[in-house]
CSV table of C-alpha atoms in Angstrom, one decimal:
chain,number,residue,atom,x,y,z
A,51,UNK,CA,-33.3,-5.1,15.9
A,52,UNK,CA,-32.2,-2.7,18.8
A,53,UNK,CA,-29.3,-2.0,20.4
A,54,UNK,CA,-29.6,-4.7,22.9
A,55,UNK,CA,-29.9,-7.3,20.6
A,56,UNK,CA,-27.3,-7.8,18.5
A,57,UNK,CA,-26.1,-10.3,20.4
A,58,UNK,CA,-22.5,-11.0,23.0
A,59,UNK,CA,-20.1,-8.3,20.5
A,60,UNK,CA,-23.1,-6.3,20.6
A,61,UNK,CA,-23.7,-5.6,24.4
A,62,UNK,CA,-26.4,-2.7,24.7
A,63,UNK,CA,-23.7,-0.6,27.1
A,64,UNK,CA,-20.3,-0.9,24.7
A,65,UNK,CA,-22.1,0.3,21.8
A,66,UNK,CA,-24.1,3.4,23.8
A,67,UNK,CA,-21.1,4.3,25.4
A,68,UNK,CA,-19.1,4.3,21.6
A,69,UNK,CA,-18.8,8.1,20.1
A,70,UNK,CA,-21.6,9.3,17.4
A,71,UNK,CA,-20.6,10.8,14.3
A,72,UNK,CA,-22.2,13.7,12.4
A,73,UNK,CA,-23.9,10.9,10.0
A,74,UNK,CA,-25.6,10.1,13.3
A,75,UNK,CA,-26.7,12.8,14.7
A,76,UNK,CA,-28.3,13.9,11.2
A,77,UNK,CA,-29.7,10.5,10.5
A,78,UNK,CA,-31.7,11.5,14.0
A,79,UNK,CA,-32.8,15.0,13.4
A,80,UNK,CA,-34.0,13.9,10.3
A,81,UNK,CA,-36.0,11.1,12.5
A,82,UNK,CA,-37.2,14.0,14.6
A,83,UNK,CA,-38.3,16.1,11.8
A,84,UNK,CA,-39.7,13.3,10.6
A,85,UNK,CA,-41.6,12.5,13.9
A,86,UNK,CA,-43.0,16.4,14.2
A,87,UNK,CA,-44.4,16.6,10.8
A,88,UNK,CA,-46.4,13.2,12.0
A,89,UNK,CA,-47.6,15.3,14.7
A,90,UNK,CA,-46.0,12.6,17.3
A,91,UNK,CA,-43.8,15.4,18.7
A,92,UNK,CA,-44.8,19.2,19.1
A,93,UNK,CA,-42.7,21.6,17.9
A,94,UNK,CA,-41.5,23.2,21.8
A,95,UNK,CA,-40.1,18.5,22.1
A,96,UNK,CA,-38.8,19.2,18.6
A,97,UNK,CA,-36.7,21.9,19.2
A,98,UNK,CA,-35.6,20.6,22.8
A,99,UNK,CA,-34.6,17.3,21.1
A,100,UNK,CA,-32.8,18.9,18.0
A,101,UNK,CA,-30.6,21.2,20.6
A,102,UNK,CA,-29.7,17.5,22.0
A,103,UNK,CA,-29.2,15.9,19.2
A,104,UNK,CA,-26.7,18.6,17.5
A,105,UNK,CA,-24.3,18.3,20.9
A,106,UNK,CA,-24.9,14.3,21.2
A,107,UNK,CA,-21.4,12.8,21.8
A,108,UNK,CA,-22.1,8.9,22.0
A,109,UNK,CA,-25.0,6.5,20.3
A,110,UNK,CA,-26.6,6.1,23.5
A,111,UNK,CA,-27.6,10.0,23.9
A,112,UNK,CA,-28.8,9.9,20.6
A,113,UNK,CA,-30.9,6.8,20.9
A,114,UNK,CA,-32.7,7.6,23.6
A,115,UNK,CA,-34.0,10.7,21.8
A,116,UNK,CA,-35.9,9.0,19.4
A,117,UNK,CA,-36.6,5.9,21.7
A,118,UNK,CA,-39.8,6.5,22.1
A,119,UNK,CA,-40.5,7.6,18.6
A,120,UNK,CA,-40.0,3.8,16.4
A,121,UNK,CA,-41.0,0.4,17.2
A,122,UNK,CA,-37.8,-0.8,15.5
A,123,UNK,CA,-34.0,-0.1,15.0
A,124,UNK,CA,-33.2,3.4,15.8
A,125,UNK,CA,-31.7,5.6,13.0
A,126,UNK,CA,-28.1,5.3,15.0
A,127,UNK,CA,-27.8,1.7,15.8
A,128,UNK,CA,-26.9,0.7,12.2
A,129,UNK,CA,-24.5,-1.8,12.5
A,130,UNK,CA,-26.3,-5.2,12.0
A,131,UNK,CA,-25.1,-8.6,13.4
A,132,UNK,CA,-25.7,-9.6,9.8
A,133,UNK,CA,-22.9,-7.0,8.2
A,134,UNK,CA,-25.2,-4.2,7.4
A,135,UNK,CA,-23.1,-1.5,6.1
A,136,UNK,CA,-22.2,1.8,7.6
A,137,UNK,CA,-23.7,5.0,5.0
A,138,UNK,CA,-22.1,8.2,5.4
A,139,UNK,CA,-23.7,10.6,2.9
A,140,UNK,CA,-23.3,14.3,3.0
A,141,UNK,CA,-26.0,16.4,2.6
A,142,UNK,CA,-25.6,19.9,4.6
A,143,UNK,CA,-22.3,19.8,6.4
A,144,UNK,CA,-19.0,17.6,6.3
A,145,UNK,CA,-19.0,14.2,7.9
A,146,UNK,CA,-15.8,13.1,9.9
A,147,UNK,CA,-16.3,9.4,11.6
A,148,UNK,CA,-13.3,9.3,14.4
A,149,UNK,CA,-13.0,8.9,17.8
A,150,UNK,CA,-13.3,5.3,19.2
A,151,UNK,CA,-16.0,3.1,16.7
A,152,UNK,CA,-16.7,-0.3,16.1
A,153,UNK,CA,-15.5,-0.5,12.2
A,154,UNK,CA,-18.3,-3.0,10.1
A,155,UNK,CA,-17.4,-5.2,7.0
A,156,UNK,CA,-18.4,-2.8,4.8
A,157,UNK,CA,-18.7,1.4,4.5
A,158,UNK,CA,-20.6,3.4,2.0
A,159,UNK,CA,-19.3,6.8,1.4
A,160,UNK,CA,-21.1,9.3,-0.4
A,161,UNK,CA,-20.3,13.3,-1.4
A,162,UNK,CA,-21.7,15.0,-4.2
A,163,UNK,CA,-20.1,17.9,-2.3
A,164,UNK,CA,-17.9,18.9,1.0
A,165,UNK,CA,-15.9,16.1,2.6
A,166,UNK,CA,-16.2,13.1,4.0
A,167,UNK,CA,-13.2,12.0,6.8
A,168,UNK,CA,-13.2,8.6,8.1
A,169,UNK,CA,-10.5,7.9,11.3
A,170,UNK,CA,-10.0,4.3,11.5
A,171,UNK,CA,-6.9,5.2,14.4
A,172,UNK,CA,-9.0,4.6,17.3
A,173,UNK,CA,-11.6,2.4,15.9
A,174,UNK,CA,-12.1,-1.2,16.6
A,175,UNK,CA,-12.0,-3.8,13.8
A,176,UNK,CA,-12.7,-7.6,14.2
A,177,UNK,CA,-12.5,-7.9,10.4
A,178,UNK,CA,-10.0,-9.2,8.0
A,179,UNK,CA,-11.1,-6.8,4.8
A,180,UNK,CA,-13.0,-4.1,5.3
A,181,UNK,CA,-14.7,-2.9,2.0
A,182,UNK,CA,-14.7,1.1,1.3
A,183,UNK,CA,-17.1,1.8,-1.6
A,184,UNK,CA,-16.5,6.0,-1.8
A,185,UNK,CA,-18.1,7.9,-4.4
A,186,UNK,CA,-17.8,11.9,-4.8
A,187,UNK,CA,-18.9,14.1,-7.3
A,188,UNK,CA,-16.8,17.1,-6.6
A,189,UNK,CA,-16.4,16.5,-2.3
A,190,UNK,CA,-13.3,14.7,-1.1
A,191,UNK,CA,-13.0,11.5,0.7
A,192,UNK,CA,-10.6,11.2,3.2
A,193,UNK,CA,-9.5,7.5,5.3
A,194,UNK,CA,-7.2,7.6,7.8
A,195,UNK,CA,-5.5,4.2,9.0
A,196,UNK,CA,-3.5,2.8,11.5
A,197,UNK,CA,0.0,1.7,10.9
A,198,UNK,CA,0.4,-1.9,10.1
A,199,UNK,CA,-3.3,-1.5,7.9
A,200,UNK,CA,-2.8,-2.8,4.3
A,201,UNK,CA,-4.7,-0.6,1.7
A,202,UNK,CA,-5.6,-2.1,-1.8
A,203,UNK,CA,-7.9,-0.3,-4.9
A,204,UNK,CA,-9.8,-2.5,-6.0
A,205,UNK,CA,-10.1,-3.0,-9.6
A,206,UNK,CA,-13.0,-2.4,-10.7
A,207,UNK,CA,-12.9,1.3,-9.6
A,208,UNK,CA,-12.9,4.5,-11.7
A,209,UNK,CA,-11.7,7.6,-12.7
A,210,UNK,CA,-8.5,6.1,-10.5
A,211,UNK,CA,-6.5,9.2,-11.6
A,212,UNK,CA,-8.5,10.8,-8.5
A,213,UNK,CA,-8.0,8.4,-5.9
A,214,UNK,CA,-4.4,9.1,-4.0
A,215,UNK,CA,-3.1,6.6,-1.9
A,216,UNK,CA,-0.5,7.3,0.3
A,217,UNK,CA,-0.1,4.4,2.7
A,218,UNK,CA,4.0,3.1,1.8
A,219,UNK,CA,4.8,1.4,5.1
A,220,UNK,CA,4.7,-2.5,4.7
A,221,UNK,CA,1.4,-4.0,6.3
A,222,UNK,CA,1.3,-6.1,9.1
A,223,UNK,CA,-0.5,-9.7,8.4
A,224,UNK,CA,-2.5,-9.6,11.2
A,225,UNK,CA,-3.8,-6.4,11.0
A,226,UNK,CA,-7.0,-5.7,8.6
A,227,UNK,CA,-7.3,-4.8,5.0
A,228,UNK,CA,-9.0,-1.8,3.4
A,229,UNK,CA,-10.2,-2.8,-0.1
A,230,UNK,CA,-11.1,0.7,-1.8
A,231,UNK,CA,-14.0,0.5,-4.6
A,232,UNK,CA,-13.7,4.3,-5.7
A,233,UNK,CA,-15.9,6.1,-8.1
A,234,UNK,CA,-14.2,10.2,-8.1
A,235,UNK,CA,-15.9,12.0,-10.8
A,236,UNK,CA,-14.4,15.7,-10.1
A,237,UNK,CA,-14.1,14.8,-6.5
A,238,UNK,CA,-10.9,13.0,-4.3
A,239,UNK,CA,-10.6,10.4,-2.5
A,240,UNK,CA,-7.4,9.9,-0.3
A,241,UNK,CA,-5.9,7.5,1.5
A,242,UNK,CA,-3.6,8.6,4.3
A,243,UNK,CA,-1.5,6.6,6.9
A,244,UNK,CA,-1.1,7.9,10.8
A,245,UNK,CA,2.1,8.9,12.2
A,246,UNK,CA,3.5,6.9,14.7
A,247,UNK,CA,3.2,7.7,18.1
A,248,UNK,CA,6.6,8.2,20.0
């Protein structure tokens, strides 16, 4: 499914116009790398397109880089109309998801090492619950929410001795809440709440 198709909450322009995340533009230069060692890009469009990709602000710079490249989904537009989750797993650098993002039902986040930051203060979220499955071996995991978010650990997580949340100020009913399913082993996982804005 492309961008265009995921239907009226989907329109082809909102979500190329919404800010990429480093997940993104590593889930494309891996695409690209990908691409090359297939021969379907020389090296000279490889490097061109990496240069792009690394200093890619929004989804719609990066899809366009790989466009050309896969008769499907492109490696950035990975929020379904069915409620495919969002994967954040670090491999080389840190990952911090901020900026102004559509939020999906469910988020996967994944450090063996490094940190993962997800913002949730500009984002957009139709949702009621949104499910936070973090795991981290010795990396932290950091979510940042809104005020007015409610947080809640779910029970079956582990190692909860690890998982800090910090969110004290009473939850508005109409705003979303984040259920956390943690697995720490060495690693953190924190929950902080923003200031409020004077």
């Amino acid at each position: 499914m492309s961008v265009g198709e995921r239907g009226p909450e989907w329109t082809s322009q909102g979500v190329a116009e919404l800010r990429a995340g480093d997940a993104d533009r590593e889930s494309v230069v891996e695409h690209l790398r990908i691409a090359a060692g297939e021969g379907r890009i020389d090296v000279t469009e490889l490097e061109e397109r990496l240069d792009r990709a690394y200093t890619a602000k929004t989804y719609g710079e990066l899809d366009i880089l790989v466009s050309d490249l896969t008769r499907e989904r492109s490696p950035v537009s990975r929020f379904g109309a069915d409620g495919e989750a969002l994967v954040l797993k670090t491999r080389l650098s840190n990952i911090k998801q901020n900026g102004p993002w559509t939020v999906p039902p469910k988020i996967v986040a994944e450090c063996k090492m490094l940190s993962i930051v997800i913002d949730f203060t500009e984002s957009v979220c139709a949702h009621r619950e949104v499910t936070v499955e973090a795991r981290c071996g010795t990396g932290t995991i950091q979510l940042l929410v809104p005020q007015g978010w409610a947080v809640r650990i779910d029970g079956s997580s582990t190692n909860t001795a690890h998982i800090s949340n910090k969110v004290t100020a009473p939850a508005d009913p109409t705003s979303p809440t984040l259920r956390i399913v943690g697995h720490p082993r060495a690693g953190r996982i924190r929950i902080q709440q923003a200031r409020r804005t004077r």
